[in-house]
Amino acid sequence: MRNILSILALISLFYQQLPAQEHHAEVHHETAEAHGECSCHHEEEYSPSAVAFHHIADANAFHIFGDLYVPLPCILYAPEQGWSVFMSNAFEFGHHGDGKNAVEGYVLHEGVVMRVVDASFPREKVAVECFTSREAEVDGKKREIYQVMYEGNCYDLDRKTTLDGGMLGGGISSYYDFSITKNVFTMLLTVILLLIVFLGVAKAYRTREGQAPKGMQSLMEPIVVFIRDEVAVPFLGHKYEKYLPFLLTVFFFVLGLNLIGQIPFFPGSGNVTGNLAVTSVLAIFTFFVTNLSGNKHYWEHTLWMPGVPAWIKIILTPVEIMGLIIKPTTLMLRLFANITAGHIVIIIFVSLIFIFGDVGQSLTGSITGIFIAVPLTMFMMSIELLVAFIQAFVFCILSASYISAAIEEPHHH
Amino acid sequence: MTGTLAAIGAGLAVIGAGIGIGNIGTKAMDAIARQPEVVGDIRSNMILMAALIEGAALIAIILAFFA
């Protein structure tokens, strides 16, 4: 029920977004041509999908409210100019996360650091006027290129380098971003919290041997025992001890990140498990653990299935090899899509206030919106809480089932 | 236009997944009603199966938006 709901919302969102973007870019393109130079367009109409995508994205600063941001360290490297290290409040946060300054050729747009490509742009700290965007064709695909206006001229902005090879719209650009971003900060915070909890519990088990669990031990022991008895032992049999640490680590890491992502303000709000890069690394761990522990039986059944005619083997082997990659891919997409969809639905429900209220024009509309949005958001957040546990559990149980397929002993008939 | 077609494709994928997960739900409820003592096993298997179907649907949705 919940998944269908969120997937439907995701679809309607994509559906709305595509025509809206095209329209917006077109209008701007015309004005740019008409004036012969660039100009800053002013606030367009309120778009819930743009707000939602902005909120689930990674950023170089934590937004609290209004123009108040928590700065994070920026560690940037461009082959042309070397390393730049500074705190992101050097940009002076303005409206919508746009920085008022350019620092060493970098600017902050919508909370994200971008680099000015043009070499004639000053590389010291200067004030910039505003941000805009233009439509351009790169490698046969239409892309929106952000621009910054400085002393009446517009300069193209480069986005940070990503390793997706352009598949998700990124690629190698003129600089690399190694910053402690919102996601990295949240991940480090979760790791520290988990270390504090588990080192404390481990110490308690050493010092209180033979006694009943106490405090944090009583909270953690049922969860660990649940993963052992419901996931590890039924799937992995007598070899479960070897894989239990991996399963528990994945479970608590995903659960911790999911729960911290539910907190809508400062130490939380980082959408880490809703980031494809994070979930893909987790899935790659499962891929390696599965395939490195695969026995002869597993590889024989993958590469040259015994007991079927040779011409079927020719079809079966490529399918099995694809299966090796598809299994971790679904792990990656499932976690990403569930968490992202949940966050988007919450933001869309909150957006109802602005839609009904005509973006602050109508008080009655806003109040109606609040009465609709608050119960819906509360409902969605409680379901999200459930999903945080279910998705951590599903990631763990599916990893266990893939590993169990790889270490299964042959049974002769 | 591409956006509309992608949305239709994603919608079809969701219909399939909805039917699949619905079937899992009914059968699991039936099984629990018949044998309440194995409710734990049934629940974890139900979640596992639902997750597998959901995975297929998610791949379809993601492909619909990339194509």
Tab-separated table of C-alpha atoms in Angstrom:
chain	number	residue	atom	x	y	z
A	1	MET	CA	0.000	0.000	0.000
A	2	ARG	CA	2.613	2.474	1.103
A	3	ASN	CA	5.037	1.628	-1.672
A	4	ILE	CA	2.379	1.954	-4.321
A	5	LEU	CA	1.333	5.278	-2.851
A	6	SER	CA	4.857	6.645	-2.877
A	7	ILE	CA	5.643	5.294	-6.328
A	8	LEU	CA	2.489	6.936	-7.670
A	9	ALA	CA	3.555	10.209	-6.102
A	10	LEU	CA	7.019	9.828	-7.605
A	11	ILE	CA	5.522	9.261	-11.027
A	12	SER	CA	3.163	12.219	-10.849
A	13	LEU	CA	6.129	14.260	-9.785
A	14	PHE	CA	8.311	13.294	-12.719
A	15	TYR	CA	5.330	13.769	-14.956
A	16	GLN	CA	4.800	17.312	-13.759
A	17	GLN	CA	8.414	18.181	-13.734
A	18	LEU	CA	9.418	17.419	-17.292
A	19	PRO	CA	7.086	19.783	-19.183
A	20	ALA	CA	7.560	22.475	-16.526
A	21	GLN	CA	11.325	22.460	-16.946
A	22	GLU	CA	11.184	22.639	-20.709
A	23	HIS	CA	8.784	25.517	-20.589
A	24	HIS	CA	10.885	27.427	-18.108
A	25	ALA	CA	14.090	26.989	-20.083
A	26	GLU	CA	12.414	28.036	-23.316
A	27	VAL	CA	11.149	31.296	-21.863
A	28	HIS	CA	14.556	32.158	-20.580
A	29	HIS	CA	16.267	31.314	-23.835
A	30	GLU	CA	14.063	33.777	-25.688
A	31	THR	CA	14.830	36.628	-23.301
A	32	ALA	CA	18.534	35.921	-23.522
A	33	GLU	CA	18.413	36.158	-27.279
A	34	ALA	CA	16.278	39.288	-27.244
A	35	HIS	CA	18.699	41.259	-25.072
A	36	GLY	CA	21.862	39.884	-26.586
A	37	GLU	CA	23.286	39.368	-23.109
A	38	CYS	CA	22.210	37.552	-20.017
A	39	SER	CA	19.821	38.792	-17.380
A	40	CYS	CA	18.645	37.398	-14.106
A	41	HIS	CA	15.134	36.078	-14.133
A	42	HIS	CA	13.142	36.674	-10.995
A	43	GLU	CA	11.221	34.264	-8.826
A	44	GLU	CA	9.114	32.012	-10.985
A	45	GLU	CA	5.923	30.352	-9.755
A	46	TYR	CA	6.118	27.897	-6.881
A	47	SER	CA	6.978	24.392	-8.077
A	48	PRO	CA	6.608	21.598	-5.496
A	49	SER	CA	8.702	19.186	-7.563
A	50	ALA	CA	11.634	21.617	-7.699
A	51	VAL	CA	11.394	22.103	-3.924
A	52	ALA	CA	11.268	18.345	-3.375
A	53	PHE	CA	14.285	17.631	-5.572
A	54	HIS	CA	16.203	20.433	-3.896
A	55	HIS	CA	15.465	18.988	-0.447
A	56	ILE	CA	16.495	15.413	-1.191
A	57	ALA	CA	19.739	16.503	-2.863
A	58	ASP	CA	23.113	16.691	-1.153
A	59	ALA	CA	24.343	20.162	-0.167
A	60	ASN	CA	27.415	21.968	1.142
A	61	ALA	CA	25.519	23.556	4.042
A	62	PHE	CA	22.741	22.589	6.446
A	63	HIS	CA	19.642	24.697	6.018
A	64	ILE	CA	17.915	25.570	9.293
A	65	PHE	CA	15.313	28.190	8.353
A	66	GLY	CA	15.173	31.391	6.311
A	67	ASP	CA	18.716	32.457	5.481
A	68	LEU	CA	20.227	30.643	8.468
A	69	TYR	CA	22.620	27.861	7.533
A	70	VAL	CA	25.105	25.673	9.384
A	71	PRO	CA	28.372	25.908	7.419
A	72	LEU	CA	30.304	22.797	6.458
A	73	PRO	CA	33.920	22.507	5.310
A	74	CYS	CA	34.526	22.718	1.558
A	75	ILE	CA	37.499	20.748	0.212
A	76	LEU	CA	37.765	21.351	-3.515
A	77	TYR	CA	40.364	20.407	-6.069
A	78	ALA	CA	40.655	21.732	-9.604
A	79	PRO	CA	43.604	20.592	-11.747
A	80	GLU	CA	44.047	24.204	-13.002
A	81	GLN	CA	44.303	25.883	-9.604
A	82	GLY	CA	45.010	23.179	-7.019
A	83	TRP	CA	43.313	22.702	-3.659
A	84	SER	CA	40.870	25.134	-2.072
A	85	VAL	CA	39.860	24.571	1.537
A	86	PHE	CA	37.460	26.871	3.389
A	87	MET	CA	34.208	26.821	5.364
A	88	SER	CA	31.089	27.274	3.285
A	89	ASN	CA	30.032	30.394	5.239
A	90	ALA	CA	32.724	32.232	3.220
A	91	PHE	CA	30.042	32.349	0.504
A	92	GLU	CA	27.648	34.294	2.823
A	93	PHE	CA	24.400	32.378	2.564
A	94	GLY	CA	21.603	34.274	0.884
A	95	HIS	CA	18.110	33.488	-0.283
A	96	HIS	CA	17.476	29.847	-1.373
A	97	GLY	CA	21.020	28.798	-0.527
A	98	ASP	CA	22.624	31.101	-3.103
A	99	GLY	CA	25.973	32.466	-1.925
A	100	LYS	CA	26.519	36.230	-2.120
A	101	ASN	CA	30.261	35.800	-2.761
A	102	ALA	CA	32.481	33.879	-5.115
A	103	VAL	CA	35.491	32.350	-3.341
A	104	GLU	CA	38.553	31.312	-5.370
A	105	GLY	CA	36.369	30.883	-8.451
A	106	TYR	CA	33.735	28.811	-6.667
A	107	VAL	CA	30.169	29.925	-6.005
A	108	LEU	CA	27.309	28.482	-3.965
A	109	HIS	CA	24.044	27.941	-5.858
A	110	GLU	CA	21.054	26.285	-4.146
A	111	GLY	CA	23.351	25.097	-1.370
A	112	VAL	CA	25.721	23.343	-3.770
A	113	VAL	CA	29.249	24.476	-4.634
A	114	MET	CA	29.877	25.070	-8.347
A	115	ARG	CA	32.920	26.314	-10.206
A	116	VAL	CA	33.154	29.133	-12.724
A	117	VAL	CA	34.779	27.634	-15.814
A	118	ASP	CA	35.898	30.885	-17.477
A	119	ALA	CA	39.553	31.665	-16.658
A	120	SER	CA	38.910	35.436	-16.834
A	121	PHE	CA	36.696	35.249	-13.722
A	122	PRO	CA	38.581	36.635	-10.677
A	123	ARG	CA	39.946	33.890	-8.415
A	124	GLU	CA	39.762	35.929	-5.204
A	125	LYS	CA	36.731	36.649	-3.025
A	126	VAL	CA	34.292	38.863	-4.974
A	127	ALA	CA	30.581	39.627	-4.624
A	128	VAL	CA	28.350	38.107	-7.307
A	129	GLU	CA	24.987	39.479	-8.390
A	130	CYS	CA	22.654	36.592	-9.071
A	131	PHE	CA	22.220	33.160	-10.608
A	132	THR	CA	20.427	32.116	-13.765
A	133	SER	CA	20.505	29.235	-16.218
A	134	ARG	CA	20.523	28.530	-19.924
A	135	GLU	CA	19.650	25.564	-22.085
A	136	ALA	CA	22.515	24.005	-24.009
A	137	GLU	CA	23.088	20.881	-26.023
A	138	VAL	CA	25.929	18.685	-24.753
A	139	ASP	CA	26.677	15.451	-26.621
A	140	GLY	CA	23.229	15.480	-28.227
A	141	LYS	CA	21.433	15.836	-24.882
A	142	LYS	CA	19.715	18.930	-23.603
A	143	ARG	CA	21.243	20.151	-20.374
A	144	GLU	CA	20.475	23.054	-18.114
A	145	ILE	CA	23.683	24.986	-17.459
A	146	TYR	CA	23.673	27.290	-14.450
A	147	GLN	CA	25.207	30.725	-14.804
A	148	VAL	CA	26.386	33.344	-12.370
A	149	MET	CA	26.169	37.070	-13.110
A	150	TYR	CA	29.174	39.194	-12.162
A	151	GLU	CA	29.606	42.823	-13.271
A	152	GLY	CA	26.882	42.437	-15.907
A	153	ASN	CA	28.395	39.355	-17.549
A	154	CYS	CA	27.217	35.794	-17.193
A	155	TYR	CA	29.694	32.984	-16.554
A	156	ASP	CA	28.901	29.290	-17.022
A	157	LEU	CA	29.100	27.112	-13.941
A	158	ASP	CA	30.470	23.594	-13.809
A	159	ARG	CA	28.937	20.962	-11.549
A	160	LYS	CA	31.151	18.669	-9.523
A	161	THR	CA	32.748	15.594	-11.055
A	162	THR	CA	30.760	12.401	-10.691
A	163	LEU	CA	31.794	8.881	-11.633
A	164	ASP	CA	28.522	7.893	-13.306
A	165	GLY	CA	29.951	8.538	-16.777
A	166	GLY	CA	27.092	10.861	-17.695
A	167	MET	CA	24.426	8.212	-17.104
A	168	LEU	CA	22.711	10.257	-14.414
A	169	GLY	CA	23.630	13.603	-15.954
A	170	GLY	CA	27.098	13.965	-14.419
A	171	GLY	CA	30.586	13.191	-15.675
A	172	ILE	CA	34.121	14.493	-15.335
A	173	SER	CA	34.076	18.282	-14.938
A	174	SER	CA	36.760	20.882	-14.234
A	175	TYR	CA	36.915	20.229	-10.476
A	176	TYR	CA	36.513	17.553	-7.818
A	177	ASP	CA	34.497	18.024	-4.648
A	178	PHE	CA	35.871	16.204	-1.579
A	179	SER	CA	33.871	18.365	0.839
A	180	ILE	CA	32.264	17.216	4.045
A	181	THR	CA	28.790	17.677	2.589
A	182	LYS	CA	25.470	17.194	4.365
A	183	ASN	CA	25.465	13.496	3.479
A	184	VAL	CA	29.069	12.904	4.535
A	185	PHE	CA	28.437	14.733	7.807
A	186	THR	CA	25.310	12.655	8.519
A	187	MET	CA	27.167	9.465	7.687
A	188	LEU	CA	30.063	10.327	10.024
A	189	LEU	CA	27.557	11.265	12.740
A	190	THR	CA	25.790	7.913	12.365
A	191	VAL	CA	29.071	6.021	12.466
A	192	ILE	CA	30.095	7.831	15.666
A	193	LEU	CA	26.691	7.188	17.285
A	194	LEU	CA	26.824	3.496	16.351
A	195	LEU	CA	30.403	3.223	17.661
A	196	ILE	CA	29.416	4.816	20.991
A	197	VAL	CA	26.401	2.514	21.361
A	198	PHE	CA	28.108	-0.703	20.316
A	199	LEU	CA	31.439	-0.162	22.076
A	200	GLY	CA	29.440	0.535	25.242
A	201	VAL	CA	27.334	-2.597	24.777
A	202	ALA	CA	30.399	-4.720	23.987
A	203	LYS	CA	32.112	-3.444	27.128
A	204	ALA	CA	29.016	-4.244	29.175
A	205	TYR	CA	29.065	-7.826	27.882
A	206	ARG	CA	32.698	-8.203	28.959
A	207	THR	CA	32.297	-6.713	32.423
A	208	ARG	CA	28.840	-8.127	33.215
A	209	GLU	CA	29.387	-11.672	32.020
A	210	GLY	CA	26.714	-14.087	33.179
A	211	GLN	CA	24.387	-11.321	34.391
A	212	ALA	CA	21.132	-10.055	32.922
A	213	PRO	CA	21.512	-7.299	30.279
A	214	LYS	CA	21.115	-3.725	31.500
A	215	GLY	CA	20.441	-0.344	29.900
A	216	MET	CA	21.500	-0.093	26.259
A	217	GLN	CA	22.280	-3.831	26.293
A	218	SER	CA	18.575	-4.608	26.785
A	219	LEU	CA	17.707	-2.513	23.731
A	220	MET	CA	20.351	-3.975	21.433
A	221	GLU	CA	20.279	-7.629	22.456
A	222	PRO	CA	16.754	-8.402	21.088
A	223	ILE	CA	17.614	-6.764	17.737
A	224	VAL	CA	20.908	-8.633	17.382
A	225	VAL	CA	19.253	-11.901	18.427
A	226	PHE	CA	16.403	-11.233	15.967
A	227	ILE	CA	18.844	-10.775	13.062
A	228	ARG	CA	20.731	-13.900	14.134
A	229	ASP	CA	17.677	-16.147	14.605
A	230	GLU	CA	15.407	-14.825	11.849
A	231	VAL	CA	17.950	-13.927	9.158
A	232	ALA	CA	21.388	-15.470	9.623
A	233	VAL	CA	20.632	-18.955	10.980
A	234	PRO	CA	17.691	-19.901	8.663
A	235	PHE	CA	19.597	-18.807	5.540
A	236	LEU	CA	23.215	-19.579	6.301
A	237	GLY	CA	22.931	-22.623	8.570
A	238	HIS	CA	26.006	-23.605	10.561
A	239	LYS	CA	28.231	-21.091	8.714
A	240	TYR	CA	26.238	-18.123	10.009
A	241	GLU	CA	28.952	-16.902	12.422
A	242	LYS	CA	31.221	-15.920	9.545
A	243	TYR	CA	28.610	-13.635	7.930
A	244	LEU	CA	26.733	-12.343	10.987
A	245	PRO	CA	29.088	-9.336	11.502
A	246	PHE	CA	28.508	-8.198	7.902
A	247	LEU	CA	24.731	-8.590	8.145
A	248	LEU	CA	24.563	-6.782	11.490
A	249	THR	CA	26.790	-3.957	10.256
A	250	VAL	CA	24.679	-3.430	7.146
A	251	PHE	CA	21.470	-3.602	9.160
A	252	PHE	CA	22.483	-1.094	11.818
A	253	PHE	CA	24.188	1.253	9.355
A	254	VAL	CA	21.137	1.408	7.080
A	255	LEU	CA	18.756	1.618	10.032
A	256	GLY	CA	20.787	4.395	11.659
A	257	LEU	CA	20.934	6.434	8.458
A	258	ASN	CA	17.229	5.873	7.754
A	259	LEU	CA	16.245	7.022	11.236
A	260	ILE	CA	18.556	10.059	11.244
A	261	GLY	CA	17.146	10.961	7.824
A	262	GLN	CA	13.678	11.146	9.407
A	263	ILE	CA	14.673	14.009	11.711
A	264	PRO	CA	13.606	17.119	9.790
A	265	PHE	CA	16.103	19.563	11.355
A	266	PHE	CA	19.833	20.137	11.827
A	267	PRO	CA	21.700	17.046	13.036
A	268	GLY	CA	19.412	14.927	10.859
A	269	SER	CA	17.779	15.788	7.532
A	270	GLY	CA	20.621	14.341	5.465
A	271	ASN	CA	19.057	12.034	2.886
A	272	VAL	CA	21.907	9.507	2.879
A	273	THR	CA	20.189	6.194	2.123
A	274	GLY	CA	18.218	8.092	-0.528
A	275	ASN	CA	21.475	8.698	-2.389
A	276	LEU	CA	22.345	6.262	-5.156
A	277	ALA	CA	26.078	6.466	-4.488
A	278	VAL	CA	25.685	5.298	-0.881
A	279	THR	CA	23.265	2.483	-1.663
A	280	SER	CA	25.403	1.339	-4.597
A	281	VAL	CA	28.467	1.037	-2.351
A	282	LEU	CA	26.434	-1.021	0.125
A	283	ALA	CA	25.215	-3.217	-2.734
A	284	ILE	CA	28.795	-3.623	-4.018
A	285	PHE	CA	29.777	-4.933	-0.566
A	286	THR	CA	27.045	-7.559	-0.842
A	287	PHE	CA	28.188	-8.390	-4.385
A	288	PHE	CA	31.767	-9.023	-3.252
A	289	VAL	CA	30.838	-10.902	-0.091
A	290	THR	CA	28.509	-13.120	-2.134
A	291	ASN	CA	30.839	-13.858	-5.013
A	292	LEU	CA	34.073	-14.137	-3.054
A	293	SER	CA	32.494	-16.739	-0.784
A	294	GLY	CA	30.884	-18.646	-3.669
A	295	ASN	CA	31.847	-22.317	-3.703
A	296	LYS	CA	32.435	-24.631	-6.660
A	297	HIS	CA	28.805	-25.721	-6.651
A	298	TYR	CA	27.641	-22.074	-7.014
A	299	TRP	CA	29.993	-21.221	-9.877
A	300	GLU	CA	29.167	-24.439	-11.672
A	301	HIS	CA	25.460	-23.616	-11.496
A	302	THR	CA	26.113	-20.045	-12.616
A	303	LEU	CA	28.501	-20.621	-15.511
A	304	TRP	CA	27.614	-24.090	-16.843
A	305	MET	CA	24.382	-25.401	-15.348
A	306	PRO	CA	24.654	-29.203	-15.022
A	307	GLY	CA	21.805	-31.413	-16.127
A	308	VAL	CA	20.378	-29.295	-18.951
A	309	PRO	CA	20.942	-29.673	-22.730
A	310	ALA	CA	23.899	-27.749	-24.197
A	311	TRP	CA	21.799	-25.368	-26.295
A	312	ILE	CA	19.872	-24.287	-23.206
A	313	LYS	CA	23.176	-23.706	-21.409
A	314	ILE	CA	24.090	-21.158	-24.088
A	315	ILE	CA	20.966	-19.165	-23.193
A	316	LEU	CA	21.153	-19.840	-19.473
A	317	THR	CA	24.758	-18.766	-18.843
A	318	PRO	CA	24.355	-15.131	-19.995
A	319	VAL	CA	21.120	-14.865	-17.999
A	320	GLU	CA	22.853	-16.201	-14.888
A	321	ILE	CA	25.763	-13.790	-15.345
A	322	MET	CA	23.306	-10.901	-15.734
A	323	GLY	CA	21.639	-12.151	-12.567
A	324	LEU	CA	24.919	-11.713	-10.668
A	325	ILE	CA	24.766	-7.988	-11.415
A	326	ILE	CA	20.991	-7.505	-11.283
A	327	LYS	CA	20.735	-8.839	-7.717
A	328	PRO	CA	22.894	-6.086	-6.141
A	329	THR	CA	21.348	-3.542	-8.526
A	330	THR	CA	17.881	-4.241	-7.165
A	331	LEU	CA	19.248	-3.959	-3.619
A	332	MET	CA	20.644	-0.541	-4.532
A	333	LEU	CA	17.481	0.692	-6.268
A	334	ARG	CA	15.076	-0.650	-3.648
A	335	LEU	CA	16.653	1.180	-0.733
A	336	PHE	CA	17.197	4.355	-2.759
A	337	ALA	CA	13.680	4.444	-4.235
A	338	ASN	CA	11.871	3.661	-0.984
A	339	ILE	CA	13.655	6.296	1.059
A	340	THR	CA	13.628	8.956	-1.680
A	341	ALA	CA	9.953	8.373	-2.470
A	342	GLY	CA	9.041	8.656	1.202
A	343	HIS	CA	10.908	11.953	1.586
A	344	ILE	CA	9.385	13.354	-1.612
A	345	VAL	CA	5.862	12.458	-0.516
A	346	ILE	CA	6.381	14.253	2.819
A	347	ILE	CA	7.656	17.369	1.060
A	348	ILE	CA	4.740	17.293	-1.391
A	349	PHE	CA	2.286	17.088	1.519
A	350	VAL	CA	3.974	20.060	3.176
A	351	SER	CA	3.829	21.857	-0.187
A	352	LEU	CA	0.022	21.593	-0.056
A	353	ILE	CA	0.110	24.502	2.404
A	354	PHE	CA	1.845	26.686	-0.191
A	355	ILE	CA	-0.328	25.487	-3.063
A	356	PHE	CA	-3.605	26.100	-1.217
A	357	GLY	CA	-2.275	29.335	0.247
A	358	ASP	CA	-1.226	30.608	-3.189
A	359	VAL	CA	2.373	31.038	-1.892
A	360	GLY	CA	1.455	33.278	1.016
A	361	GLN	CA	-1.244	35.259	-0.812
A	362	SER	CA	-4.258	33.681	0.840
A	363	LEU	CA	-4.486	33.140	4.597
A	364	THR	CA	-7.686	31.045	4.461
A	365	GLY	CA	-6.096	28.837	1.827
A	366	SER	CA	-2.970	28.381	3.957
A	367	ILE	CA	-5.034	27.430	7.007
A	368	THR	CA	-7.024	24.911	4.948
A	369	GLY	CA	-3.703	23.611	3.605
A	370	ILE	CA	-2.332	23.231	7.130
A	371	PHE	CA	-5.362	21.219	8.216
A	372	ILE	CA	-4.894	18.908	5.241
A	373	ALA	CA	-1.094	18.771	5.261
A	374	VAL	CA	-0.415	18.170	8.963
A	375	PRO	CA	-2.404	14.915	9.353
A	376	LEU	CA	-1.117	13.628	6.006
A	377	THR	CA	2.483	14.433	6.934
A	378	MET	CA	2.107	12.813	10.351
A	379	PHE	CA	0.643	9.708	8.698
A	380	MET	CA	3.465	9.608	6.156
A	381	MET	CA	6.166	10.094	8.780
A	382	SER	CA	4.844	7.223	10.888
A	383	ILE	CA	4.837	5.019	7.802
A	384	GLU	CA	8.363	6.223	7.010
A	385	LEU	CA	9.413	5.116	10.484
A	386	LEU	CA	8.094	1.643	9.684
A	387	VAL	CA	9.814	1.712	6.278
A	388	ALA	CA	13.126	2.665	7.911
A	389	PHE	CA	13.032	-0.651	9.793
A	390	ILE	CA	11.563	-2.710	6.947
A	391	GLN	CA	14.110	-1.533	4.383
A	392	ALA	CA	17.051	-2.134	6.719
A	393	PHE	CA	15.640	-5.607	7.398
A	394	VAL	CA	14.989	-6.286	3.701
A	395	PHE	CA	18.523	-5.230	2.723
A	396	CYS	CA	19.887	-7.544	5.404
A	397	ILE	CA	17.634	-10.539	4.607
A	398	LEU	CA	18.225	-10.285	0.853
A	399	SER	CA	22.004	-10.077	1.376
A	400	ALA	CA	21.702	-13.196	3.523
A	401	SER	CA	19.671	-15.003	0.865
A	402	TYR	CA	22.197	-14.139	-1.863
A	403	ILE	CA	25.079	-15.303	0.332
A	404	SER	CA	23.199	-18.496	1.198
A	405	ALA	CA	22.790	-19.260	-2.522
A	406	ALA	CA	26.552	-18.865	-2.938
A	407	ILE	CA	27.618	-21.074	-0.013
A	408	GLU	CA	24.943	-23.776	-0.343
A	409	GLU	CA	26.360	-27.287	-0.178
A	410	PRO	CA	25.438	-29.619	-3.055
A	411	HIS	CA	22.840	-32.230	-2.065
A	412	HIS	CA	22.839	-35.391	-4.112
A	413	HIS	CA	19.575	-36.989	-5.116
B	1	MET	CA	5.850	13.487	-24.965
B	2	THR	CA	8.680	11.268	-23.729
B	3	GLY	CA	7.741	12.241	-20.192
B	4	THR	CA	4.158	11.098	-20.744
B	5	LEU	CA	5.194	7.761	-22.249
B	6	ALA	CA	7.666	7.155	-19.421
B	7	ALA	CA	4.918	7.842	-16.914
B	8	ILE	CA	2.604	5.357	-18.638
B	9	GLY	CA	5.355	2.723	-18.647
B	10	ALA	CA	6.068	3.290	-14.971
B	11	GLY	CA	2.348	3.125	-14.244
B	12	LEU	CA	2.050	-0.253	-15.988
B	13	ALA	CA	4.985	-1.541	-13.923
B	14	VAL	CA	3.256	-0.396	-10.748
B	15	ILE	CA	0.003	-2.135	-11.724
B	16	GLY	CA	1.936	-5.400	-12.126
B	17	ALA	CA	3.713	-4.979	-8.812
B	18	GLY	CA	0.438	-4.046	-7.122
B	19	ILE	CA	-1.261	-7.229	-8.319
B	20	GLY	CA	1.762	-9.291	-7.258
B	21	ILE	CA	2.067	-7.801	-3.781
B	22	GLY	CA	-1.697	-8.011	-3.366
B	23	ASN	CA	-1.587	-11.724	-4.094
B	24	ILE	CA	1.235	-12.193	-1.604
B	25	GLY	CA	-0.779	-10.329	1.018
B	26	THR	CA	-3.971	-12.400	0.530
B	27	LYS	CA	-2.112	-15.693	0.528
B	28	ALA	CA	-0.085	-14.734	3.596
B	29	MET	CA	-3.247	-13.733	5.457
B	30	ASP	CA	-4.877	-17.036	4.487
B	31	ALA	CA	-1.826	-18.930	5.674
B	32	ILE	CA	-1.738	-17.047	8.976
B	33	ALA	CA	-5.447	-17.709	9.519
B	34	ARG	CA	-4.883	-21.417	8.945
B	35	GLN	CA	-1.703	-21.740	10.967
B	36	PRO	CA	-1.338	-18.866	13.426
B	37	GLU	CA	1.566	-20.623	15.160
B	38	VAL	CA	3.982	-19.996	12.235
B	39	VAL	CA	3.088	-16.311	11.864
B	40	GLY	CA	6.743	-15.235	12.276
B	41	ASP	CA	8.015	-17.393	9.406
B	42	ILE	CA	5.153	-16.352	7.158
B	43	ARG	CA	5.695	-12.674	7.857
B	44	SER	CA	9.415	-12.678	7.054
B	45	ASN	CA	8.858	-14.715	3.892
B	46	MET	CA	6.042	-12.360	2.889
B	47	ILE	CA	8.335	-9.354	3.260
B	48	LEU	CA	11.073	-11.130	1.289
B	49	MET	CA	8.726	-11.988	-1.588
B	50	ALA	CA	7.214	-8.503	-1.638
B	51	ALA	CA	10.734	-7.060	-1.755
B	52	LEU	CA	11.618	-9.244	-4.754
B	53	ILE	CA	8.525	-8.134	-6.695
B	54	GLU	CA	9.152	-4.556	-5.712
B	55	GLY	CA	12.682	-4.881	-7.103
B	56	ALA	CA	11.367	-5.867	-10.531
B	57	ALA	CA	8.899	-2.978	-10.467
B	58	LEU	CA	11.626	-0.518	-9.431
B	59	ILE	CA	13.886	-1.615	-12.265
B	60	ALA	CA	10.992	-1.068	-14.694
B	61	ILE	CA	10.309	2.388	-13.278
B	62	ILE	CA	13.950	3.459	-13.368
B	63	LEU	CA	14.307	2.167	-16.934
B	64	ALA	CA	11.136	4.005	-17.904
B	65	PHE	CA	12.699	7.275	-16.810
B	66	PHE	CA	16.099	6.625	-18.357
B	67	ALA	CA	14.795	5.461	-21.734
